Amino acid sequence: MDQVEIFKALSNKTRLQILGWLKNPEESFPEQGTYGYADGVCVGQIQVKTGLTQSTVSEYLSSLQRAGLVTSTRKGQWTYYKRNEEAFTALSQIIQSEI
């Protein structure tokens, strides 16, 4: 787990918001309810919620994925993202032991 990469990813307000939304996707993205949340949330839904360009949102999600904070699943032309809860558990342990 690259701590520098993680804290870089967490240093952006929108990326933090995305992580918060992905924590409770049913509440944050109710419009996706028909399709379920097993694979995560479609990048298009995240893009609409942020109000940012698709390229900016893709870069933010890539940063979160490089840090190990989210995972992605590709289904056809769509990519779905969800939080990697194991990474948050490990991050909590790092913070408690080192900071």
Coordinates of C-alpha atoms in Angstrom, one line a residue:
M1 CA 0.0 0.0 0.0
D2 CA 1.7 3.2 -1.2
Q3 CA 0.9 5.7 1.5
V4 CA 2.0 8.7 -0.6
E5 CA -0.3 7.7 -3.5
I6 CA -3.2 7.3 -1.0
F7 CA -2.8 10.6 0.6
K8 CA -2.4 12.3 -2.8
A9 CA -5.6 10.8 -3.9
L10 CA -7.4 11.9 -0.8
S11 CA -6.1 15.5 -1.1
N12 CA -8.8 16.5 -3.6
K13 CA -12.3 17.5 -2.4
T14 CA -14.1 16.0 -5.3
R15 CA -12.3 12.7 -5.0
L16 CA -13.3 12.6 -1.3
Q17 CA -16.9 13.3 -2.3
I18 CA -16.8 10.4 -4.8
L19 CA -15.5 8.1 -2.0
G20 CA -18.3 9.3 0.3
W21 CA -20.9 8.7 -2.4
L22 CA -19.5 5.2 -3.1
K23 CA -19.8 4.3 0.6
N24 CA -23.6 4.4 0.3
P25 CA -24.3 4.0 -3.4
E26 CA -28.0 3.2 -2.9
E27 CA -28.5 6.7 -1.3
S28 CA -26.1 8.6 -3.5
F29 CA -27.1 7.1 -6.9
P30 CA -30.8 5.9 -6.5
E31 CA -31.3 6.3 -10.3
Q32 CA -29.0 3.2 -10.8
G33 CA -31.2 1.1 -8.5
T34 CA -32.8 -0.8 -11.4
Y35 CA -29.4 -2.3 -12.3
G36 CA -28.2 -2.9 -8.7
Y37 CA -24.9 -2.0 -7.2
A38 CA -23.0 -5.4 -7.1
D39 CA -20.4 -4.2 -9.5
G40 CA -20.4 -0.6 -8.2
V41 CA -21.6 2.6 -9.8
C42 CA -21.4 3.4 -13.5
V43 CA -18.8 6.1 -14.2
G44 CA -21.5 8.0 -16.1
Q45 CA -23.6 8.3 -13.0
I46 CA -20.6 9.6 -11.1
Q47 CA -19.8 12.1 -13.8
V48 CA -23.4 13.5 -13.8
K49 CA -23.3 13.9 -10.0
T50 CA -20.0 15.7 -10.0
G51 CA -21.0 18.0 -12.9
L52 CA -17.4 17.7 -14.2
T53 CA -16.3 16.5 -17.6
Q54 CA -16.0 12.8 -18.3
S55 CA -12.2 13.1 -18.7
T56 CA -11.8 14.9 -15.4
V57 CA -13.9 12.3 -13.6
S58 CA -12.0 9.4 -15.3
E59 CA -8.7 10.9 -14.1
Y60 CA -10.0 11.2 -10.6
L61 CA -11.2 7.6 -10.6
S62 CA -7.9 6.5 -12.0
S63 CA -6.1 8.3 -9.2
L64 CA -8.3 6.6 -6.6
Q65 CA -7.8 3.2 -8.3
R66 CA -4.0 3.6 -8.4
A67 CA -4.1 4.3 -4.7
G68 CA -6.1 1.1 -4.2
L69 CA -9.1 2.9 -2.8
V70 CA -11.6 1.8 -5.5
T71 CA -11.9 -1.1 -7.8
S72 CA -13.4 -1.2 -11.3
T73 CA -15.4 -3.7 -13.3
R74 CA -15.9 -3.4 -17.0
K75 CA -19.2 -4.6 -18.5
G76 CA -19.4 -4.1 -22.2
Q77 CA -18.9 -0.4 -22.8
W78 CA -19.6 0.6 -19.2
T79 CA -17.1 0.8 -16.3
Y80 CA -18.4 0.5 -12.7
Y81 CA -16.5 1.6 -9.6
K82 CA -16.8 0.7 -6.0
R83 CA -14.9 1.3 -2.8
N84 CA -12.2 -1.1 -1.8
E85 CA -13.2 -1.5 1.9
E86 CA -10.2 -3.6 2.6
A87 CA -8.0 -0.6 1.7
F88 CA -9.9 1.6 4.1
T89 CA -9.4 -0.9 6.9
A90 CA -5.7 -1.0 6.1
L91 CA -5.5 2.8 5.9
S92 CA -7.2 3.1 9.3
Q93 CA -4.5 0.7 10.8
I94 CA -1.7 2.7 9.2
I95 CA -3.1 6.0 10.6
Q96 CA -3.5 4.5 14.1
S97 CA 0.0 3.0 14.2
E98 CA 2.1 5.6 12.4
I99 CA 0.6 9.0 12.9

